[in-house]
Amino acid sequence: MDAGYRLPTTRPAGEDCRQSLPSPLYKFDSTAITKKGRRGQQISSPSAHTGHIFFVTSGLARKFAIQPDGHRHIVNLLLPGDIVCLDGGIEETYFLEAAIDDTVIVGYTRRRIEELIAADPQFGREIQKMVLHSLARLERQLLILGRITAIEKVAGFLLEFAARLSQEKPNTLTLPISRYDIADFIGISSETVCRCMTELTRRGAIALPQPRQVTIIDRDILEDTEH
Amino acid sequence: MDAGYRLPTTRPAGEDCRQSLPSPLYKFDSTAITKKGRRGQQISSPSAHTGHIFFVTSGLARKFAIQPDGHRHIVNLLLPGDIVCLDGGIEETYFLEAAIDDTVIVGYTRRRIEELIAADPQFGREIQKMVLHSLARLERQLLILGRITAIEKVAGFLLEFAARLSQEKPNTLTLPISRYDIADFIGISSETVCRCMTELTRRGAIALPQPRQVTIIDRDILEDTEH
DNA sequence: CGCATACTTGATAGGTTTCAAACTGAGTGG
DNA sequence: CCACTCAGTTTGAAACCTATCAAGTATGCG
């Protein structure tokens, strides 16, 4: 039931996926590794790709950790245009997986990125901007996880994700991920995610024509619920 | 009772605080702004310092947001050597405050940083490393906030903070912050922080000679509790 | 048509927030 | 010097919320 979901996108599939890359990366690069994955496929391993920086060009990727007790925590959901790196420090083992079919990432060595920045300062500013956005998004996620009740977290997630998808219809969003993914992303159980969705519907904040189809009926209610 | 707490440090106070800056920033810079704050003082406002990058050189700073309902959430605790930026995107209003007395931050414009990187690639790699560490730490914080029970979060916080302080005695740490700060940092109530500390003591994981003085008695128990 | 996966709802046990009150220690002024 | 004040810490009790286990529903696919 899940495999058919795709992110709404204005760009056709195929080579044009490189549109979400910064311009200096348009041209093919011998040092670049491109990986395409179907839903659930691991598209990068930390050990094999140390020193690499990845760009998500299409689909949706999830970066997560598995706790010793078996719990999965998704630390990041990555959309086209997002940047991700798997070895930021004394790294715990994160996994990078395709969350939906036809997810493509392109990886460059950090050295190659440096060379390109040296050759084109404007490219450096683009990368800098992407990293700053990445930091800002992680902090917003911290705010969502720091909320007290589950419904606050779900409301926050919906608003954040709707803003990120930023489609032509900002009040209609198609969730590309399951309740399980949402649960592991905002740190509550999948059952509670369901209950909160139902409760938000009951309050008139959203409508759920289909489980993955969310319509924001009253954004004010949703924003009030968030806090 | 709080004002006397200082982070243990090997370096003397004063000018030498610049030791935690990357080398190209050692020399004074006309574009740099240096701010020193006592506990509770706001040391930077987002509006006044757009486009700036700050380096914490001594003390401890807290970056936090105030929710509409009045709740404070600390998204980051910043130690000497940490880098922080207040305008990462369509920024919500974060505050940057000194968490203890004699906290010093030095701010540079992003343009100045770019110039220094252009002049010295090695400096660029230092900054890059600092940013990557910053990202990695935010993700670890997400993992802590994503845990289910409160005692898991407290155990995770203690291990993370002990690692960051990295003193000569890795099993003895002096908390520079109150239970309230810890609570607002890991997203639980301050009373629950207390109860978890007591419970960890009862389990033989830690000892609390004083409220702010934590001794790790059995790291294995602490790490088991974390998951 | 039946299976597998995802979603939803129910009941219960357990944990956390909240409100309350007592305790501690440091600094202050009489 | 001591009582006082105040912020921080700790513990208690009750209400509330969530995780967990369980069962039932819906939907796409073979």
XYZ file of C-alpha atoms (C1' of nucleotides) in Angstrom:
514
model
C 0.000 0.000 0.000
C 2.963 2.182 0.571
C 5.083 1.690 -2.492
C 2.936 3.842 -4.720
C 3.362 7.081 -2.829
C 5.466 9.751 -4.393
C 6.262 13.270 -3.444
C 4.374 15.744 -5.566
C 6.935 17.504 -7.687
C 6.895 19.844 -10.614
C 9.953 18.333 -12.202
C 9.929 15.178 -14.308
C 11.887 12.180 -13.131
C 15.176 11.165 -14.652
C 18.207 13.291 -15.414
C 16.423 16.479 -14.485
C 16.595 15.495 -10.869
C 19.846 17.409 -10.819
C 17.826 20.583 -10.823
C 17.820 20.500 -7.056
C 21.588 20.592 -6.968
C 23.563 23.825 -6.696
C 24.665 24.917 -10.147
C 28.351 23.879 -9.975
C 27.199 20.315 -9.420
C 25.054 20.212 -12.548
C 27.882 18.876 -14.641
C 28.798 15.282 -14.104
C 31.726 14.689 -11.889
C 33.975 11.644 -11.817
C 34.257 11.806 -8.035
C 30.491 11.886 -7.582
C 28.600 8.785 -6.556
C 24.944 8.581 -7.447
C 22.695 6.147 -5.650
C 19.108 5.341 -6.359
C 17.059 3.389 -3.881
C 13.605 1.886 -3.503
C 11.603 2.264 -0.336
C 13.434 0.725 2.589
C 16.733 0.322 0.789
C 19.844 1.508 2.528
C 21.446 4.059 0.237
C 24.548 4.826 2.180
C 26.678 3.295 4.868
C 28.767 5.440 7.203
C 31.802 3.194 6.868
C 31.926 3.225 3.090
C 31.276 6.912 2.667
C 33.358 8.748 5.211
C 34.241 12.257 4.164
C 31.354 12.463 1.749
C 28.621 15.044 1.527
C 25.353 13.967 0.000
C 22.672 15.885 -1.818
C 19.168 14.481 -2.045
C 17.934 15.146 -5.566
C 14.619 13.313 -5.593
C 12.434 11.208 -3.398
C 12.747 11.239 0.367
C 15.482 9.836 2.579
C 15.455 9.058 6.270
C 18.489 9.247 8.496
C 18.044 7.219 11.636
C 19.716 5.445 14.509
C 18.851 2.078 16.023
C 19.067 2.050 19.799
C 20.434 -0.998 21.613
C 16.865 -1.836 22.662
C 15.798 -1.992 19.020
C 13.995 1.321 18.900
C 14.475 3.303 15.725
C 14.785 7.057 15.965
C 14.645 9.095 12.784
C 16.821 12.161 13.266
C 16.148 13.619 9.856
C 13.789 13.388 6.915
C 15.536 14.660 3.802
C 13.784 16.164 0.816
C 15.226 17.122 -2.569
C 17.544 20.060 -2.055
C 18.669 18.889 1.364
C 22.255 18.250 2.280
C 23.381 15.446 4.558
C 26.602 14.142 5.948
C 27.085 10.907 7.812
C 30.304 11.548 9.695
C 29.946 14.727 11.654
C 31.957 13.768 14.666
C 32.713 10.784 16.823
C 29.853 9.340 14.916
C 27.333 6.927 16.210
C 26.077 4.661 13.467
C 23.377 6.399 11.522
C 21.655 4.776 8.591
C 20.513 6.513 5.457
C 17.583 4.850 3.746
C 15.194 5.630 0.945
C 11.832 6.391 2.538
C 9.993 6.136 -0.778
C 10.744 4.621 -4.181
C 12.941 6.421 -6.659
C 14.964 8.237 -4.083
C 18.235 9.546 -5.474
C 21.214 10.960 -3.674
C 24.460 12.300 -5.099
C 27.614 12.220 -2.998
C 30.808 14.197 -3.321
C 33.985 14.027 -1.324
C 34.519 16.914 0.995
C 37.741 17.683 -0.865
C 35.875 18.005 -4.146
C 33.382 20.380 -2.558
C 36.264 22.441 -1.239
C 37.811 22.670 -4.692
C 34.543 23.785 -6.200
C 34.122 26.408 -3.494
C 37.644 27.698 -4.122
C 36.823 27.997 -7.802
C 33.452 29.627 -7.253
C 32.784 31.648 -4.074
C 29.118 31.909 -4.956
C 28.882 28.138 -4.715
C 30.412 28.374 -1.261
C 27.660 30.711 -0.190
C 25.063 28.303 -1.567
C 26.526 25.461 0.465
C 26.765 27.687 3.507
C 23.112 28.569 3.145
C 22.125 24.916 2.852
C 24.058 24.063 5.999
C 22.522 26.944 7.917
C 19.062 25.839 6.839
C 19.922 22.353 7.955
C 20.933 23.635 11.389
C 17.796 25.733 11.657
C 15.624 22.771 10.785
C 17.271 20.559 13.383
C 16.585 23.234 15.986
C 12.950 23.464 14.967
C 12.785 19.689 15.317
C 14.230 20.031 18.817
C 11.423 22.453 19.631
C 8.852 19.967 18.353
C 10.359 17.107 20.365
C 10.538 19.366 23.399
C 6.825 19.945 23.507
C 4.897 18.354 26.336
C 1.850 16.619 24.874
C 1.704 14.355 21.852
C -0.873 16.436 20.026
C 1.434 19.446 20.201
C 4.143 17.402 18.543
C 1.860 16.103 15.809
C 0.520 19.595 15.104
C 4.072 20.906 14.963
C 5.132 18.121 12.637
C 2.241 18.749 10.246
C 2.922 22.483 10.074
C 6.655 21.968 9.587
C 6.218 19.300 6.950
C 3.551 21.277 5.106
C 5.933 24.232 4.991
C 8.750 22.081 3.671
C 6.699 20.479 0.933
C 5.506 23.971 -0.040
C 3.281 22.976 -2.878
C 0.947 25.085 -4.946
C -1.763 24.243 -2.422
C -0.182 24.941 0.965
C -3.167 23.542 2.849
C -3.186 20.158 1.173
C -0.382 17.772 1.798
C 0.228 14.179 0.861
C 2.227 12.449 3.549
C 4.895 10.334 1.871
C 5.561 8.417 5.054
C 3.705 6.064 7.351
C 2.428 6.659 10.859
C 5.346 4.560 12.059
C 7.819 6.940 10.442
C 6.086 9.961 11.928
C 6.105 8.264 15.316
C 9.824 7.493 15.169
C 10.496 11.025 13.979
C 8.701 12.903 16.756
C 9.320 10.401 19.510
C 5.886 9.004 20.280
C 4.155 5.713 19.498
C 2.400 5.179 16.184
C -0.902 4.554 17.954
C -0.665 7.945 19.606
C 0.030 9.525 16.211
C -3.248 7.992 14.991
C -5.172 9.201 17.987
C -3.803 12.720 17.595
C -4.733 12.777 13.922
C -8.240 11.720 14.860
C -8.405 14.314 17.603
C -7.181 17.074 15.267
C -9.896 16.042 12.827
C -12.484 16.111 15.582
C -11.360 19.617 16.549
C -11.770 20.779 12.981
C -8.113 21.574 12.441
C -7.562 19.061 9.648
C -9.441 16.627 7.457
C -8.297 13.163 6.427
C -9.970 12.129 3.162
C -7.400 9.340 3.097
C -4.872 8.314 5.741
C -2.019 9.930 3.813
C -4.035 12.874 2.557
C -4.104 15.764 5.017
C -6.096 18.906 4.428
C -5.537 21.796 6.761
C -9.006 23.122 7.476
C -8.182 25.668 10.145
C -4.562 26.665 10.405
C -5.240 28.816 13.476
C -6.507 25.825 15.437
C -3.478 23.850 14.319
C -1.081 26.603 15.371
C -2.852 27.044 18.680
C -2.635 23.305 19.294
C 1.077 23.436 18.600
C 1.741 25.401 21.791
C 23.696 30.131 45.279
C 24.187 29.988 41.585
C 26.430 32.912 40.810
C 29.550 31.242 42.147
C 29.523 28.326 39.737
C 32.139 28.345 37.063
C 33.153 25.846 34.510
C 36.358 24.092 35.419
C 38.970 25.274 32.986
C 42.701 25.043 32.652
C 43.091 28.468 31.176
C 43.182 31.658 33.234
C 40.490 34.262 32.722
C 41.054 37.415 30.727
C 42.632 37.865 27.345
C 43.613 34.232 27.125
C 40.012 33.318 26.589
C 40.804 33.675 22.913
C 42.603 30.380 23.107
C 39.375 28.629 22.216
C 39.146 30.550 18.984
C 40.518 29.203 15.703
C 43.969 30.657 15.097
C 43.088 33.253 12.434
C 40.790 34.879 14.964
C 43.478 35.284 17.598
C 44.387 38.719 16.368
C 41.951 41.472 17.157
C 39.630 42.410 14.405
C 37.850 45.701 13.951
C 34.716 43.956 12.714
C 34.594 41.673 15.754
C 32.198 42.370 18.572
C 33.016 40.978 21.968
C 30.327 40.627 24.583
C 30.701 39.628 28.164
C 27.667 38.762 30.205
C 26.740 37.788 33.748
C 24.362 34.952 34.492
C 20.974 35.617 32.983
C 22.085 38.495 30.806
C 21.090 38.494 27.186
C 24.303 38.620 25.189
C 22.895 38.836 21.725
C 19.688 39.762 19.980
C 18.728 38.267 16.641
C 17.663 41.614 15.208
C 20.881 43.441 16.043
C 23.230 40.702 14.937
C 21.939 39.322 11.677
C 24.638 37.851 9.525
C 26.946 37.301 12.468
C 28.651 34.160 13.591
C 29.554 33.889 17.232
C 32.253 31.982 19.030
C 31.890 31.217 22.715
C 35.286 31.748 24.320
C 34.516 31.290 28.000
C 31.643 30.550 30.311
C 28.457 28.922 29.102
C 25.700 30.309 26.919
C 22.157 29.074 26.404
C 20.216 29.505 23.206
C 16.512 29.195 23.782
C 13.039 29.976 22.500
C 10.021 31.150 24.459
C 6.796 29.491 23.342
C 3.565 31.489 23.204
C 2.415 29.662 26.346
C 5.473 30.953 28.207
C 7.428 27.719 28.176
C 11.137 28.096 27.612
C 12.936 25.524 25.533
C 16.728 25.538 25.467
C 17.831 24.309 22.047
C 21.536 24.548 22.765
C 24.011 24.870 25.599
C 27.223 26.369 24.287
C 30.650 25.805 25.771
C 33.950 27.487 24.945
C 34.954 26.435 21.454
C 31.374 26.242 20.223
C 30.062 28.165 17.273
C 26.592 29.656 17.108
C 24.549 31.612 14.641
C 21.223 33.254 15.328
C 19.791 33.609 11.853
C 19.834 30.265 10.159
C 16.669 30.604 8.153
C 13.220 32.089 8.397
C 14.227 32.499 11.944
C 11.994 32.208 14.918
C 13.168 34.411 17.759
C 15.881 32.660 19.688
C 17.581 34.283 22.623
C 21.223 33.936 23.539
C 21.942 34.356 27.204
C 24.860 33.879 29.548
C 24.094 30.804 31.648
C 26.870 31.575 34.139
C 28.899 34.649 35.043
C 31.845 35.753 32.942
C 30.515 34.316 29.734
C 32.230 35.800 26.709
C 31.280 35.549 23.066
C 33.032 37.005 20.041
C 31.054 37.738 16.907
C 32.183 38.211 13.338
C 30.237 39.071 10.243
C 29.793 36.232 7.844
C 31.597 38.269 5.206
C 34.646 38.621 7.436
C 34.696 34.875 8.032
C 34.519 34.329 4.279
C 37.479 36.648 3.719
C 39.527 34.818 6.325
C 38.652 31.469 4.766
C 39.667 32.736 1.329
C 42.996 33.835 2.787
C 43.578 30.634 4.738
C 42.002 27.358 3.563
C 43.077 25.649 6.751
C 40.873 28.052 8.680
C 38.007 27.076 6.424
C 38.471 23.444 7.375
C 38.500 24.410 11.052
C 35.201 26.231 10.677
C 33.796 23.349 8.674
C 34.777 20.958 11.430
C 33.141 23.154 14.061
C 29.913 23.281 12.074
C 29.905 19.529 11.528
C 30.417 18.973 15.228
C 27.568 21.346 15.891
C 25.295 19.357 13.586
C 26.361 16.078 15.178
C 25.638 17.425 18.639
C 22.171 18.611 17.651
C 21.434 15.136 16.324
C 22.606 13.525 19.529
C 20.314 15.909 21.378
C 17.462 14.773 19.133
C 18.216 11.189 20.147
C 18.108 12.178 23.816
C 14.809 14.029 23.398
C 13.422 11.102 21.430
C 13.842 8.649 24.262
C 10.712 7.399 25.949
C 11.175 7.673 29.694
C 12.532 10.618 31.647
C 15.332 8.663 33.296
C 16.673 7.709 29.883
C 16.826 11.377 28.959
C 18.563 12.369 32.179
C 21.099 9.557 31.847
C 21.729 10.593 28.252
C 22.148 14.203 29.252
C 24.641 13.373 31.987
C 26.758 11.194 29.689
C 26.705 13.765 26.905
C 27.522 16.658 29.194
C 30.280 14.746 30.970
C 31.836 13.991 27.594
C 31.658 17.614 26.548
C 33.220 18.950 29.727
C 35.970 16.324 29.347
C 37.934 17.199 32.417
C 40.912 15.479 33.905
C 38.477 13.429 35.970
C 35.925 12.183 33.459
C 33.731 10.684 36.155
C 33.331 13.827 38.189
C 31.394 16.696 36.780
C 30.224 19.981 38.211
C 26.942 20.963 36.654
C 27.109 24.653 35.795
C 23.343 24.831 35.359
C 20.237 24.402 37.469
C 17.648 21.640 37.380
C 15.380 24.095 35.608
C 17.909 24.512 32.801
C 18.348 20.771 32.471
C 14.571 20.354 32.413
C 14.098 22.935 29.676
C 16.955 21.389 27.737
C 15.717 17.798 27.685
C 12.015 18.573 27.643
C 10.770 17.348 31.011
C 9.754 19.101 34.223
C 12.359 20.121 36.774
C 10.702 17.952 39.424
C 11.125 14.925 37.215
C 14.798 15.801 36.733
C 15.167 15.726 40.527
C 13.381 12.421 40.849
C 15.525 10.871 38.133
C 18.714 12.093 39.815
C 17.518 10.532 43.048
C 16.606 7.310 41.280
C 20.005 7.139 39.524
C 21.648 7.597 42.906
C 19.484 4.844 44.386
C 20.500 2.533 41.544
C 24.154 3.190 42.238
C 24.844 4.854 38.886
C 25.821 8.239 40.294
C 26.459 9.994 43.578
C 25.419 13.520 44.492
C 27.706 14.911 47.203
C 26.135 18.267 46.367
C 23.210 19.037 44.068
C 25.553 20.340 41.369
C 28.325 17.831 41.995
C 27.781 14.594 40.091
C 30.077 11.615 40.431
C 29.624 8.778 38.016
C 29.895 5.664 40.149
C 28.977 3.043 37.574
C 29.106 4.137 33.969
C 27.703 0.809 32.779
C 24.523 1.282 34.767
C 24.243 4.822 33.410
C 24.704 3.666 29.825
C 22.236 0.829 30.294
C 19.711 3.269 31.724
C 20.165 5.490 28.697
C 18.508 2.945 26.439
C -10.343 -14.130 -2.933
C -6.969 -14.212 0.582
C -2.782 -12.283 2.290
C 0.128 -8.609 3.953
C 0.670 -4.102 5.350
C -0.957 -0.085 7.206
C -4.266 2.244 9.872
C -7.560 2.760 13.659
C -9.715 2.080 18.105
C -10.085 0.029 22.884
C -8.463 -1.057 27.681
C -5.077 -1.042 31.072
C -0.858 -0.251 33.420
C 2.652 2.801 34.146
C 4.945 7.250 33.962
C 4.881 12.362 34.060
C 2.947 16.824 34.915
C 1.102 19.718 38.068
C 0.215 21.716 42.420
C 1.882 21.825 47.012
C 4.937 21.909 50.704
C 9.169 21.194 53.027
C 14.099 21.578 52.929
C 18.784 23.544 51.947
C 22.373 26.883 51.724
C 24.161 31.457 50.567
C 23.864 36.167 50.945
C 21.817 40.299 53.598
C 20.692 43.493 56.967
C 19.658 44.254 61.660
C 26.261 36.913 65.212
C 21.875 35.622 63.901
C 17.454 35.725 61.908
C 15.694 36.530 57.475
C 15.100 36.157 52.609
C 15.418 34.047 48.408
C 16.541 30.863 44.838
C 17.265 26.323 44.120
C 16.377 21.555 45.352
C 13.730 17.715 46.973
C 9.693 14.961 48.100
C 4.538 13.964 48.172
C -0.157 13.228 46.159
C -3.483 13.358 42.582
C -4.907 13.992 37.895
C -3.676 13.340 33.432
C -1.417 11.423 29.486
C 0.961 7.908 26.893
C 2.966 3.293 25.930
C 1.734 -1.132 25.408
C -0.907 -5.019 24.253
C -4.759 -6.387 21.731
C -8.185 -6.584 18.315
C -10.556 -4.988 14.444
C -10.791 -2.348 9.885
C -9.225 -0.918 5.344
C -6.658 -1.373 1.157
C -3.531 -2.865 -2.457
C -1.476 -6.811 -4.528
C -0.649 -11.436 -5.993
